[in-house]
Amino acid sequence: HREFVSEWWKAPQYRPDGLKAGKDMWDEIVNRPDYFAIPYPWEPLNKKTFGIRLSEAVLLMADTGVGKTSIITRIEHAILTNPEVIEKGYGVGLLHLEEPNSHTALNLLSVENKKPYHLPDKTPEELRMAYDKVLNNERAIFYDHFGSNDIDEILAKVRFMSVMGCKYIFIDHLSIIVSDQNGDERKLLDEISTKLKTL
């Protein structure tokens, strides 16, 4: 009887899940996880961002035609060829929704050999060498979209790419996902961004 009464009066005040007092945050603040990081291909960007870290969502925004896809392709190449990433076996998910996968692959090989392979002066030998270094592995996972841009389907592909070992997933670009949906494009972009970050 005494033990029950004692426990009753010592019980903490009820607090619903998800609420935490600031006084209980110190350990989380000083013992943050040390996420694996690798450098971007550009040193000035590394000075500003301290590199590419796992667990972060990065959104690249710019006007049409200024080179977002080129920048993304360069970052993808840097990750696919990074020795630490290769050693850990981390994959890269490639969802380029405006172009066939063969174009995405050819662009990655162009970055490797510093040669524009969309032009006709290429040899199979040099292409094969670049292919073996960058793409001839199970870490580069392409989304074969066949023109389908359904939000839930994209989320399902991203989820499964993660299961396949992709620690870095690129979607180029978000606007095309919502362009054929009904509703306010701005709200749809916010919705897909929220769902991706939550995922």
PDB file of C-alpha atoms in Angstrom, residues 18-149:
ATOM      1  CA  GLY A  18       6.902  14.807 -29.000  1.00  0.00           C
ATOM      2  CA  LEU A  19       7.323  17.556 -26.407  1.00  0.00           C
ATOM      3  CA  LYS A  20      10.644  18.132 -24.708  1.00  0.00           C
ATOM      4  CA  ALA A  21      11.887  20.801 -22.324  1.00  0.00           C
ATOM      5  CA  GLY A  22      14.989  22.765 -23.236  1.00  0.00           C
ATOM      6  CA  LYS A  23      16.652  21.603 -20.002  1.00  0.00           C
ATOM      7  CA  ASP A  24      16.600  18.039 -21.403  1.00  0.00           C
ATOM      8  CA  MET A  25      18.355  18.961 -24.670  1.00  0.00           C
ATOM      9  CA  TRP A  26      21.987  19.388 -23.606  1.00  0.00           C
ATOM     10  CA  ASP A  27      23.129  15.827 -24.375  1.00  0.00           C
ATOM     11  CA  GLU A  28      21.560  15.991 -27.858  1.00  0.00           C
ATOM     12  CA  ILE A  29      23.261  19.320 -28.534  1.00  0.00           C
ATOM     13  CA  VAL A  30      26.788  18.277 -27.574  1.00  0.00           C
ATOM     14  CA  ASN A  31      26.569  14.648 -28.746  1.00  0.00           C
ATOM     15  CA  ARG A  32      25.263  15.178 -32.282  1.00  0.00           C
ATOM     16  CA  PRO A  33      25.881  12.360 -34.767  1.00  0.00           C
ATOM     17  CA  ASP A  34      29.013  12.807 -36.867  1.00  0.00           C
ATOM     18  CA  TYR A  35      27.604  12.271 -40.363  1.00  0.00           C
ATOM     19  CA  PHE A  36      29.844  10.928 -43.112  1.00  0.00           C
ATOM     20  CA  ALA A  37      30.906  13.798 -45.390  1.00  0.00           C
ATOM     21  CA  ILE A  38      32.743  14.114 -48.688  1.00  0.00           C
ATOM     22  CA  PRO A  39      33.771  17.239 -50.607  1.00  0.00           C
ATOM     23  CA  TYR A  40      31.884  18.903 -53.424  1.00  0.00           C
ATOM     24  CA  PRO A  41      33.881  19.176 -56.663  1.00  0.00           C
ATOM     25  CA  TRP A  42      34.471  22.900 -55.973  1.00  0.00           C
ATOM     26  CA  GLU A  43      36.618  24.085 -53.076  1.00  0.00           C
ATOM     27  CA  PRO A  44      34.838  27.449 -52.552  1.00  0.00           C
ATOM     28  CA  LEU A  45      31.558  25.549 -52.067  1.00  0.00           C
ATOM     29  CA  ASN A  46      33.244  23.258 -49.527  1.00  0.00           C
ATOM     30  CA  LYS A  47      34.429  26.290 -47.570  1.00  0.00           C
ATOM     31  CA  LYS A  48      30.832  27.504 -47.329  1.00  0.00           C
ATOM     32  CA  THR A  49      29.090  24.158 -46.744  1.00  0.00           C
ATOM     33  CA  PHE A  50      31.778  21.829 -45.325  1.00  0.00           C
ATOM     34  CA  GLY A  51      30.942  19.302 -48.030  1.00  0.00           C
ATOM     35  CA  ILE A  52      28.188  16.811 -48.789  1.00  0.00           C
ATOM     36  CA  ARG A  53      26.833  15.148 -45.650  1.00  0.00           C
ATOM     37  CA  LEU A  54      24.519  12.210 -45.326  1.00  0.00           C
ATOM     38  CA  SER A  55      21.104  12.962 -43.809  1.00  0.00           C
ATOM     39  CA  GLU A  56      20.750  16.339 -45.517  1.00  0.00           C
ATOM     40  CA  ALA A  57      18.435  17.482 -48.290  1.00  0.00           C
ATOM     41  CA  VAL A  58      19.940  20.001 -50.693  1.00  0.00           C
ATOM     42  CA  LEU A  59      17.804  22.001 -53.109  1.00  0.00           C
ATOM     43  CA  LEU A  60      19.457  23.601 -56.133  1.00  0.00           C
ATOM     44  CA  MET A  61      17.410  26.446 -57.626  1.00  0.00           C
ATOM     45  CA  ALA A  62      18.041  28.599 -60.682  1.00  0.00           C
ATOM     46  CA  ASP A  63      16.369  29.875 -63.821  1.00  0.00           C
ATOM     47  CA  THR A  64      15.723  27.588 -66.767  1.00  0.00           C
ATOM     48  CA  GLY A  65      18.753  26.817 -68.910  1.00  0.00           C
ATOM     49  CA  VAL A  66      21.518  28.111 -66.640  1.00  0.00           C
ATOM     50  CA  GLY A  67      23.105  24.694 -65.966  1.00  0.00           C
ATOM     51  CA  LYS A  68      21.451  23.035 -62.945  1.00  0.00           C
ATOM     52  CA  THR A  69      21.620  19.608 -64.599  1.00  0.00           C
ATOM     53  CA  SER A  70      25.292  20.121 -65.484  1.00  0.00           C
ATOM     54  CA  ILE A  71      26.081  20.988 -61.861  1.00  0.00           C
ATOM     55  CA  ILE A  72      24.101  17.989 -60.587  1.00  0.00           C
ATOM     56  CA  THR A  73      25.883  15.671 -63.043  1.00  0.00           C
ATOM     57  CA  ARG A  74      29.275  16.954 -61.854  1.00  0.00           C
ATOM     58  CA  ILE A  75      28.307  16.294 -58.219  1.00  0.00           C
ATOM     59  CA  GLU A  76      26.989  12.823 -59.088  1.00  0.00           C
ATOM     60  CA  HIS A  77      30.286  12.020 -60.827  1.00  0.00           C
ATOM     61  CA  ALA A  78      32.270  13.253 -57.821  1.00  0.00           C
ATOM     62  CA  ILE A  79      30.296  10.936 -55.529  1.00  0.00           C
ATOM     63  CA  LEU A  80      30.428   7.914 -57.855  1.00  0.00           C
ATOM     64  CA  THR A  81      34.227   8.199 -58.144  1.00  0.00           C
ATOM     65  CA  ASN A  82      35.005   9.176 -54.529  1.00  0.00           C
ATOM     66  CA  PRO A  83      37.269   6.448 -53.045  1.00  0.00           C
ATOM     67  CA  GLU A  84      35.647   6.625 -49.575  1.00  0.00           C
ATOM     68  CA  VAL A  85      32.168   6.267 -51.038  1.00  0.00           C
ATOM     69  CA  ILE A  86      33.310   3.344 -53.214  1.00  0.00           C
ATOM     70  CA  GLU A  87      34.929   1.663 -50.198  1.00  0.00           C
ATOM     71  CA  LYS A  88      31.734   1.971 -48.177  1.00  0.00           C
ATOM     72  CA  GLY A  89      29.680   0.683 -51.103  1.00  0.00           C
ATOM     73  CA  TYR A  90      27.274   3.632 -50.984  1.00  0.00           C
ATOM     74  CA  GLY A  91      25.038   3.903 -54.028  1.00  0.00           C
ATOM     75  CA  VAL A  92      23.816   6.887 -56.005  1.00  0.00           C
ATOM     76  CA  GLY A  93      20.200   7.112 -57.176  1.00  0.00           C
ATOM     77  CA  LEU A  94      19.755   8.989 -60.445  1.00  0.00           C
ATOM     78  CA  LEU A  95      16.277  10.262 -61.285  1.00  0.00           C
ATOM     79  CA  HIS A  96      16.759  12.560 -64.265  1.00  0.00           C
ATOM     80  CA  LEU A  97      13.199  13.098 -65.388  1.00  0.00           C
ATOM     81  CA  GLU A  98      13.814  15.311 -68.437  1.00  0.00           C
ATOM     82  CA  GLU A  99      16.161  13.038 -70.338  1.00  0.00           C
ATOM     83  CA  PRO A 100      16.645   9.370 -71.192  1.00  0.00           C
ATOM     84  CA  ASN A 101      18.997   7.447 -68.923  1.00  0.00           C
ATOM     85  CA  SER A 102      21.438   7.026 -71.815  1.00  0.00           C
ATOM     86  CA  HIS A 103      21.881  10.825 -71.895  1.00  0.00           C
ATOM     87  CA  THR A 104      22.466  10.945 -68.148  1.00  0.00           C
ATOM     88  CA  ALA A 105      25.027   8.142 -68.430  1.00  0.00           C
ATOM     89  CA  LEU A 106      26.769   9.780 -71.379  1.00  0.00           C
ATOM     90  CA  ASN A 107      26.969  13.069 -69.459  1.00  0.00           C
ATOM     91  CA  LEU A 108      28.635  11.286 -66.526  1.00  0.00           C
ATOM     92  CA  LEU A 109      31.161   9.724 -68.903  1.00  0.00           C
ATOM     93  CA  SER A 110      31.770  13.179 -70.436  1.00  0.00           C
ATOM     94  CA  VAL A 111      32.672  14.505 -67.000  1.00  0.00           C
ATOM     95  CA  GLU A 112      35.034  11.551 -66.444  1.00  0.00           C
ATOM     96  CA  ASN A 113      36.964  12.060 -69.681  1.00  0.00           C
ATOM     97  CA  LYS A 114      36.487  15.846 -69.829  1.00  0.00           C
ATOM     98  CA  LYS A 115      35.081  15.479 -73.330  1.00  0.00           C
ATOM     99  CA  PRO A 116      31.602  16.385 -74.613  1.00  0.00           C
ATOM    100  CA  TYR A 117      30.256  13.007 -75.721  1.00  0.00           C
ATOM    101  CA  HIS A 118      27.050  14.442 -77.114  1.00  0.00           C
ATOM    102  CA  LEU A 119      29.250  15.373 -80.112  1.00  0.00           C
ATOM    103  CA  PRO A 120      30.011  12.645 -82.688  1.00  0.00           C
ATOM    104  CA  ASP A 121      33.815  12.371 -82.227  1.00  0.00           C
ATOM    105  CA  LYS A 122      33.922   9.588 -79.635  1.00  0.00           C
ATOM    106  CA  THR A 123      35.507   6.167 -79.729  1.00  0.00           C
ATOM    107  CA  PRO A 124      34.067   3.055 -78.078  1.00  0.00           C
ATOM    108  CA  GLU A 125      37.406   2.387 -76.340  1.00  0.00           C
ATOM    109  CA  GLU A 126      37.527   5.682 -74.450  1.00  0.00           C
ATOM    110  CA  LEU A 127      33.834   5.433 -73.636  1.00  0.00           C
ATOM    111  CA  ARG A 128      34.359   1.916 -72.263  1.00  0.00           C
ATOM    112  CA  MET A 129      37.216   3.036 -70.014  1.00  0.00           C
ATOM    113  CA  ALA A 130      35.074   5.812 -68.543  1.00  0.00           C
ATOM    114  CA  TYR A 131      32.089   3.469 -68.243  1.00  0.00           C
ATOM    115  CA  ASP A 132      34.137   0.878 -66.326  1.00  0.00           C
ATOM    116  CA  LYS A 133      35.364   3.521 -63.887  1.00  0.00           C
ATOM    117  CA  VAL A 134      32.080   5.363 -63.269  1.00  0.00           C
ATOM    118  CA  LEU A 135      29.051   3.199 -64.064  1.00  0.00           C
ATOM    119  CA  ASN A 136      30.033  -0.451 -64.403  1.00  0.00           C
ATOM    120  CA  ASN A 137      28.941  -1.290 -60.862  1.00  0.00           C
ATOM    121  CA  GLU A 138      25.821  -1.866 -58.796  1.00  0.00           C
ATOM    122  CA  ARG A 139      26.112   1.475 -56.995  1.00  0.00           C
ATOM    123  CA  ALA A 140      24.746   3.642 -59.837  1.00  0.00           C
ATOM    124  CA  ILE A 141      20.976   3.120 -59.900  1.00  0.00           C
ATOM    125  CA  PHE A 142      18.951   4.782 -62.670  1.00  0.00           C
ATOM    126  CA  TYR A 143      15.202   5.351 -62.619  1.00  0.00           C
ATOM    127  CA  ASP A 144      13.766   4.242 -65.937  1.00  0.00           C
ATOM    128  CA  HIS A 145      10.760   6.563 -65.832  1.00  0.00           C
ATOM    129  CA  PHE A 146       9.249   6.143 -69.322  1.00  0.00           C
ATOM    130  CA  GLY A 147       7.712   9.611 -68.933  1.00  0.00           C
ATOM    131  CA  SER A 148       5.847   8.795 -65.699  1.00  0.00           C
ATOM    132  CA  ASN A 149       6.141  11.472 -63.022  1.00  0.00           C
TER     133      ASN A 149
END
